[in-house]
CSV table of C-alpha atoms and ligand atoms in Angstrom, one decimal:
chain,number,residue,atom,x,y,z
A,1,UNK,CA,4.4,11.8,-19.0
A,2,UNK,CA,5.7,10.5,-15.2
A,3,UNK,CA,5.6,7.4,-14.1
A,4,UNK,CA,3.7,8.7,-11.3
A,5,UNK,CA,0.4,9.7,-13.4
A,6,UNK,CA,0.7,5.9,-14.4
A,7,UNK,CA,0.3,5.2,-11.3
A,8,UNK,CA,3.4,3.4,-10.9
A,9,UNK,CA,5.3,4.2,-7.3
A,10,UNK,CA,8.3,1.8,-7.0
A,11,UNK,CA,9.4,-0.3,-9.6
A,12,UNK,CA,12.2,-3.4,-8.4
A,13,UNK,CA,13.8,-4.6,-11.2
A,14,UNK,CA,16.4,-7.3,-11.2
A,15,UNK,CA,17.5,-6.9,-7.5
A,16,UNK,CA,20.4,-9.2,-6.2
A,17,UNK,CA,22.0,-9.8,-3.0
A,18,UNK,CA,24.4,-12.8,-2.0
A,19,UNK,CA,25.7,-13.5,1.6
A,20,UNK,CA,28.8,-15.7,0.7
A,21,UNK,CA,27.5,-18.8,-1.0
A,22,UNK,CA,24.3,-17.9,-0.2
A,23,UNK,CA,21.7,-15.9,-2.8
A,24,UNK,CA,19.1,-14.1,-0.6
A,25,UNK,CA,17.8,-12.1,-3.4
A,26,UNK,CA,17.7,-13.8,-7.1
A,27,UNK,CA,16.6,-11.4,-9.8
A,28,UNK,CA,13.5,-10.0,-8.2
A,29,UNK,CA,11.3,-7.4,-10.1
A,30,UNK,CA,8.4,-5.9,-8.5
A,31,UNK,CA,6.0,-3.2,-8.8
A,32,UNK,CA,3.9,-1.0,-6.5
A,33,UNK,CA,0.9,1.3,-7.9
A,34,UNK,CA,-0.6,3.9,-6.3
A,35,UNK,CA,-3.5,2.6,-3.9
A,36,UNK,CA,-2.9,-1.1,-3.8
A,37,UNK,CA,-1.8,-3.5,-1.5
A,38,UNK,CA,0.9,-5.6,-2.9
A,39,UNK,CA,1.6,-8.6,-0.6
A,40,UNK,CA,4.6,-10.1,-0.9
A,41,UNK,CA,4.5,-14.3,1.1
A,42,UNK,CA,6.8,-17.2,1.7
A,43,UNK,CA,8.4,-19.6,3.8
A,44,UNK,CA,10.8,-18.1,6.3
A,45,UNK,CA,14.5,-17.7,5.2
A,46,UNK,CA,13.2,-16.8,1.7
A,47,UNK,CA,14.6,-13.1,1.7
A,48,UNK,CA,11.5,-11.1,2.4
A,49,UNK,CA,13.0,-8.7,4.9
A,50,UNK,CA,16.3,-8.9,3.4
A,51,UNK,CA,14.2,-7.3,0.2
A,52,UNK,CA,12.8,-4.7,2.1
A,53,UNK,CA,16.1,-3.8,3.8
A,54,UNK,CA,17.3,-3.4,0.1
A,55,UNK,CA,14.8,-1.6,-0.9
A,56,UNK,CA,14.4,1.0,2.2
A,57,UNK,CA,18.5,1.4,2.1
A,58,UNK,CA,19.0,-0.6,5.2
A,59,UNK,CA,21.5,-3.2,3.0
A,60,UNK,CA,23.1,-2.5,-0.4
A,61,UNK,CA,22.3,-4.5,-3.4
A,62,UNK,CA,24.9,-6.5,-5.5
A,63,UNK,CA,22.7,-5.6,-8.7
A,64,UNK,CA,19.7,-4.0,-9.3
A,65,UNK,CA,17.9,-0.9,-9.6
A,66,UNK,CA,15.6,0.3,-7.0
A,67,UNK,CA,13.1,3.7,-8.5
A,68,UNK,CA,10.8,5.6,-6.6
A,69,UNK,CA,8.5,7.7,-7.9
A,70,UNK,CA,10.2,7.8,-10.9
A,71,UNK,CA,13.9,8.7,-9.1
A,72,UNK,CA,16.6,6.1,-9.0
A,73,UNK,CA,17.5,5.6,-5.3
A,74,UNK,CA,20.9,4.4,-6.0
A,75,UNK,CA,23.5,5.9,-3.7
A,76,UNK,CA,20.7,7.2,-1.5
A,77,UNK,CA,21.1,6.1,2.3
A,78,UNK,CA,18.1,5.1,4.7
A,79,UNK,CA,17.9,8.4,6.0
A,80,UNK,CA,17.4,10.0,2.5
A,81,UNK,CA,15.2,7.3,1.1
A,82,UNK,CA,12.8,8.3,4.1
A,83,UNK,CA,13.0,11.7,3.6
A,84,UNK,CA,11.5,11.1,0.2
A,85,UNK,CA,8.7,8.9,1.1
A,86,UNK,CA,10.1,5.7,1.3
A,87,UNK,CA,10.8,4.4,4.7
A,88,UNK,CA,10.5,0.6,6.3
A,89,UNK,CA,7.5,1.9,8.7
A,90,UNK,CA,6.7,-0.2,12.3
A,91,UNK,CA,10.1,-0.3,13.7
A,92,UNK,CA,9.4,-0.4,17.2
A,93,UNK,CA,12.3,1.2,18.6
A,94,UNK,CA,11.1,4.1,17.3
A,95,UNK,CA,8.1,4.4,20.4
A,96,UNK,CA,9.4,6.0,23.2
A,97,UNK,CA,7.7,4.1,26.1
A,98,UNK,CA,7.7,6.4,28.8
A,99,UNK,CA,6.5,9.4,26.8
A,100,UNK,CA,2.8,9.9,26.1
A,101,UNK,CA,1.3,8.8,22.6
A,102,UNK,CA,1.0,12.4,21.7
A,103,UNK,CA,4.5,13.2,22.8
A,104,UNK,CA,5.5,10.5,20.4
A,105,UNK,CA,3.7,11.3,17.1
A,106,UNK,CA,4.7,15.1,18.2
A,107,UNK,CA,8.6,14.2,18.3
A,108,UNK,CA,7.4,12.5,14.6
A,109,UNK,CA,6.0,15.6,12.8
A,110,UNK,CA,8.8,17.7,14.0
A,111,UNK,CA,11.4,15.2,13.0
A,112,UNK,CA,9.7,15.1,9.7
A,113,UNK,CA,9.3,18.8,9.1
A,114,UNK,CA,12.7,19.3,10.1
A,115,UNK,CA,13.6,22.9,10.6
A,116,UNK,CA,10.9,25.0,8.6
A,117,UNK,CA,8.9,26.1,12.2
A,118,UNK,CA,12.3,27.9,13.0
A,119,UNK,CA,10.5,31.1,12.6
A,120,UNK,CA,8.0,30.4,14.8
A,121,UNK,CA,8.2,31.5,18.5
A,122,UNK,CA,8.0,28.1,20.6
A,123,UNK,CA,4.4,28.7,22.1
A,124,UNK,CA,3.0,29.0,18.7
A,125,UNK,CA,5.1,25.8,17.6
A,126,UNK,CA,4.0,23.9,20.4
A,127,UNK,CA,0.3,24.6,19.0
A,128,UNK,CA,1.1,24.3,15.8
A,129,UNK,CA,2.7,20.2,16.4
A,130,UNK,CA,-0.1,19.5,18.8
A,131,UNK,CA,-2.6,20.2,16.2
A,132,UNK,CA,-1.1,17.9,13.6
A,133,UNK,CA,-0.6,15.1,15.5
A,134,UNK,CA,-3.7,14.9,16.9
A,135,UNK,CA,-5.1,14.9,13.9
A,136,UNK,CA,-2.8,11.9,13.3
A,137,UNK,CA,-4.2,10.2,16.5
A,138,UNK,CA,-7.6,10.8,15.2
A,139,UNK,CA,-7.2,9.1,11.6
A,140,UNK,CA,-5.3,6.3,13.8
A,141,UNK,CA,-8.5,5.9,16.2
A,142,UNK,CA,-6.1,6.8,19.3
A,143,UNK,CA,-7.3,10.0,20.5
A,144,UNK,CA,-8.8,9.9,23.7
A,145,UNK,CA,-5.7,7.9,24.8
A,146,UNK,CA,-3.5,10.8,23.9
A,147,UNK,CA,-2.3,11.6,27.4
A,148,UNK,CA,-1.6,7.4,28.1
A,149,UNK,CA,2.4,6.8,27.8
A,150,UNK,CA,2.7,4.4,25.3
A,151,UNK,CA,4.0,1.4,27.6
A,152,UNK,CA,0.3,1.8,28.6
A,153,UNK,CA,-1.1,1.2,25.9
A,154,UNK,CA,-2.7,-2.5,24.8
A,155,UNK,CA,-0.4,-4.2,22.4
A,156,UNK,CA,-3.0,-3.4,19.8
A,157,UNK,CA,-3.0,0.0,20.5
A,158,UNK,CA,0.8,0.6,20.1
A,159,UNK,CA,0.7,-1.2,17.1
A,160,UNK,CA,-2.1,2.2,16.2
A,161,UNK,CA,0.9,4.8,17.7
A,162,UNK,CA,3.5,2.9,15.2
A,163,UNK,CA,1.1,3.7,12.4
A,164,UNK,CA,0.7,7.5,13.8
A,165,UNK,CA,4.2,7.7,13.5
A,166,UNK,CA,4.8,6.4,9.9
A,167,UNK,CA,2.0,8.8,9.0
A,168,UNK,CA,4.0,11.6,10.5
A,169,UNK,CA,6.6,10.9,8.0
A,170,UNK,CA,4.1,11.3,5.2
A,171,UNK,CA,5.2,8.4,3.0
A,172,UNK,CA,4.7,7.9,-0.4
A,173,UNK,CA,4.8,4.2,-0.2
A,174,UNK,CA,4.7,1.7,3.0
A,175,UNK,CA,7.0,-1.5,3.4
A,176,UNK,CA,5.1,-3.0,6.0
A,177,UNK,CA,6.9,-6.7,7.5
A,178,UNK,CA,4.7,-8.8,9.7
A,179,UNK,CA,3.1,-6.1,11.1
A,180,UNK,CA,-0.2,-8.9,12.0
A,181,UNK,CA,2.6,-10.4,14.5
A,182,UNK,CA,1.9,-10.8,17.4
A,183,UNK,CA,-1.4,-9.6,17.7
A,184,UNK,CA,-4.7,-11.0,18.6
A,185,UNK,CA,-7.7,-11.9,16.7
A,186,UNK,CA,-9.9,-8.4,17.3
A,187,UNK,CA,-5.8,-6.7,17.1
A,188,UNK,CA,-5.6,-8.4,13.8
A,189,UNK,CA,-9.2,-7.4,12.9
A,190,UNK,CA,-8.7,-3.5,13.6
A,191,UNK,CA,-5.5,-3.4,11.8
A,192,UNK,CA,-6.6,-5.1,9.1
A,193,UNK,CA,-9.5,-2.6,8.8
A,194,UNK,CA,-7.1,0.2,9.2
A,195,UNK,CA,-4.8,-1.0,6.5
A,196,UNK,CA,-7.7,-1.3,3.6
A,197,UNK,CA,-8.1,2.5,4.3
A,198,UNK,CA,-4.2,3.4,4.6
A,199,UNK,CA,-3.6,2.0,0.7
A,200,UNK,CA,-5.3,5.4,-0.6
A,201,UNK,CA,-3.0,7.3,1.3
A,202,UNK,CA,-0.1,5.3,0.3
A,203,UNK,CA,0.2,2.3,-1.5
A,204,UNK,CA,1.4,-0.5,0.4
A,205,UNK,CA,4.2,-3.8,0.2
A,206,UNK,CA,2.8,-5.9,2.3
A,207,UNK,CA,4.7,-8.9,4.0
A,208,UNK,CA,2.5,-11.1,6.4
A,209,UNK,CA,2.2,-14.4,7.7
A,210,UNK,CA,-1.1,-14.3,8.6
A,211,UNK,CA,-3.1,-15.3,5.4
A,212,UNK,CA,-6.5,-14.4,6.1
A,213,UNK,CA,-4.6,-11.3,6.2
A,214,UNK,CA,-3.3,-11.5,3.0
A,215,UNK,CA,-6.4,-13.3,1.2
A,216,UNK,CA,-8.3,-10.2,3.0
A,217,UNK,CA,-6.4,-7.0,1.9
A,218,UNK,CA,-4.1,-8.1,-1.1
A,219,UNK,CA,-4.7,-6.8,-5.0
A,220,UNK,CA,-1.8,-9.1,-5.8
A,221,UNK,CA,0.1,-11.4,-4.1
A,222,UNK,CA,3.9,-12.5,-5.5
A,223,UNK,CA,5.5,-15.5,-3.7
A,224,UNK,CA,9.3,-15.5,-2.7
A,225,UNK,CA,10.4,-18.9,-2.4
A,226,UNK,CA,14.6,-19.3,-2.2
A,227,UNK,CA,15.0,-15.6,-2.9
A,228,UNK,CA,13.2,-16.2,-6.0
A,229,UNK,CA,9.3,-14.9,-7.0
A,230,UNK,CA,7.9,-18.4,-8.6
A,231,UNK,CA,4.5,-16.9,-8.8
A,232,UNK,CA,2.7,-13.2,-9.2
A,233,UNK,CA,-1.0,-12.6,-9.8
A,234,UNK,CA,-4.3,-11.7,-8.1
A,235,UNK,CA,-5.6,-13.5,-4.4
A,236,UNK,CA,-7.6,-16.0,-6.7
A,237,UNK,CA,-4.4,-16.7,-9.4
A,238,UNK,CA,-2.0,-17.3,-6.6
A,239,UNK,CA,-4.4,-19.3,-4.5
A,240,UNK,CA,-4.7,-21.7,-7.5
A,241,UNK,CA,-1.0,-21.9,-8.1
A,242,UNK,CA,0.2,-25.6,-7.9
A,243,UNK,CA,3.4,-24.6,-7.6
A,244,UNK,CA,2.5,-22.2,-4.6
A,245,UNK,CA,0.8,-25.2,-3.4
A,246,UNK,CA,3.5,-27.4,-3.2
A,247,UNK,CA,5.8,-25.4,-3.0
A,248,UNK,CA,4.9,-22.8,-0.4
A,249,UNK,CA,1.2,-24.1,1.2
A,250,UNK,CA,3.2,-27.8,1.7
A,251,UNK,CA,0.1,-29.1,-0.4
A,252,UNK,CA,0.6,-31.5,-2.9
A,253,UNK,CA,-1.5,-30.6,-6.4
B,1,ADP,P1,12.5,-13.9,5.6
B,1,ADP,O1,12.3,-12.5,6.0
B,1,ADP,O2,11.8,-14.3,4.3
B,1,ADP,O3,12.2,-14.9,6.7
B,1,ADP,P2,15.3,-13.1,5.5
B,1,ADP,O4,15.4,-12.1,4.5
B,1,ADP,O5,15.4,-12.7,6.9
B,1,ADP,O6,14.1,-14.1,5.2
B,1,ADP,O7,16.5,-14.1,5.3
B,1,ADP,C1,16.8,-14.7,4.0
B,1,ADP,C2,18.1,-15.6,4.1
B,1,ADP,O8,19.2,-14.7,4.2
B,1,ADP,C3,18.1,-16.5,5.3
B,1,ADP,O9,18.7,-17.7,4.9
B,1,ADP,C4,18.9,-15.7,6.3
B,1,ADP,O10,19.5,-16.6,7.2
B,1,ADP,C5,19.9,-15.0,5.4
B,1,ADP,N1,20.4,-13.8,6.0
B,1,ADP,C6,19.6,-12.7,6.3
B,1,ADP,N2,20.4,-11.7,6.7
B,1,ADP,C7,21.7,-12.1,6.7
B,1,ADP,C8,22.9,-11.5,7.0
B,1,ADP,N3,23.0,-10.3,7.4
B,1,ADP,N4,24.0,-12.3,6.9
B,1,ADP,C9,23.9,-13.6,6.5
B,1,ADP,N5,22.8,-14.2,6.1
B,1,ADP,C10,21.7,-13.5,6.2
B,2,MG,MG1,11.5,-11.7,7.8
């Protein structure tokens, strides 16, 4: 039996990283199961995107194992981590702001499918990408604004094209960091509707400030504090934590 019939995506276990004298990452172990929404909250400076750089390749580990769908990513860069399923979506660099929304999630699905329309004459091909990527725009809620060039777009809406083009890439799993930030309350609201759909296409490690956010979308929450998880458990278990209280809400039990 696969891990991936258990339902298990990634599994984190024991994962270190020091900077000097400073540990950023102390022993963590996590999980991600297919069609959840792990968040994973706490202060800043406690090594929440230096976790995620470890785990999308971005930064090596001092210890640690890293396995996706059941495959040890050790050794793997970021380029071959994403090529598998596991990529660090919402990295705004990768919108082109003078080219149209389609033109972006188009330039996606062909990165993604690489070489394999090199048979195809380039008419056919061009039909062949516009058709999948609007139907990208439509699970997004973007089409209609196909034709607008993404600088164009409200900041709400570009935050919809990022999601088209981690979609393009067809991942397995989604590291998402702060991806609420910056956005307004009815930006906020769409996204966070969007993202309670997007876990049963791929589950998703969530990082987020925004705690309604959290409270909202979350099947479990684990709390970094000092590179550290000091407490892992359901929206209700966490939220009655003392220790996340103190230590994390700046509540005192
Ligand atoms: P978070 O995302 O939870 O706010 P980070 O992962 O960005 O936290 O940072 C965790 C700690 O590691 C912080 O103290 C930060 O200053 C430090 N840190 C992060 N990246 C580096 C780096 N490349 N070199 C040295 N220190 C770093
Ligand atoms: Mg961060």
């Amino acid at each position: 039996m696969t891990k991936i019939e258990t339902g298990l995506v990634l599994e984190i276990k024991d994962l270190n990283k020091s900077f000097g004298a400073l540990k950023a990452t102390d022993g963590v172990s996590l999980t991600l199961n297919s069609g959840e929404i792990h968040a994973l909250i706490g202060p800043n400076g406690a090594g929440k995107s230096t976790l995620i750089k470890q785990i999308c390749g971005g930064l090596a580990s001092d210890s640690g194992s890293v396995v996706f769908c059941g495959q040890d990513m050790a050794g793997l860069d970021v380029a071959e981590r994403a090529q598998l399923g596991l990529g660090r979506t919402f990295q705004i660099s990768s919108v082109i702001l003078e080219f149209s929304a389609l033109r972006n999630v188009m330039l996606a699905v062909q990165a993604n499918e690489g070489t394999s329309y090199r048979f195809f004459k380039s008419v056919r091909k061009d039909q062949i990408l516009v058709g999948r990527a609007m139907s990208i725009l439509r699970q997004v809620e973007l089409d209609g604004r196909e034709n607008v060039s993404a600088a164009e777009l409200s900041h709400g809406e570009r935050r919809q094209l990022e999601i088209a083009l981690a979609l393009a890439l067809e991942p397995k799993a989604f590291l998402l960091d702060e991806p609420m930030a910056g956005l307004g309350p009815d930006g906020s609201k769409r996204l966070i509707a969007f993202l309670d759909e997007l876990r049963h296409e791929a589950p998703i490690l969530l990082i987020e400030h925004d705690m309604d956010a959290v409270f909202a979308l979350a099947d479990r929450i684990s709390v970094l504090v000092y590179g550290r998880i000091v407490a892992s458990g359901s929206v209700e278990e966490v939220r009655n934590d003392p220790h996340v209280r103190e230590a994390y809400l700046g509540e005192t039990a």
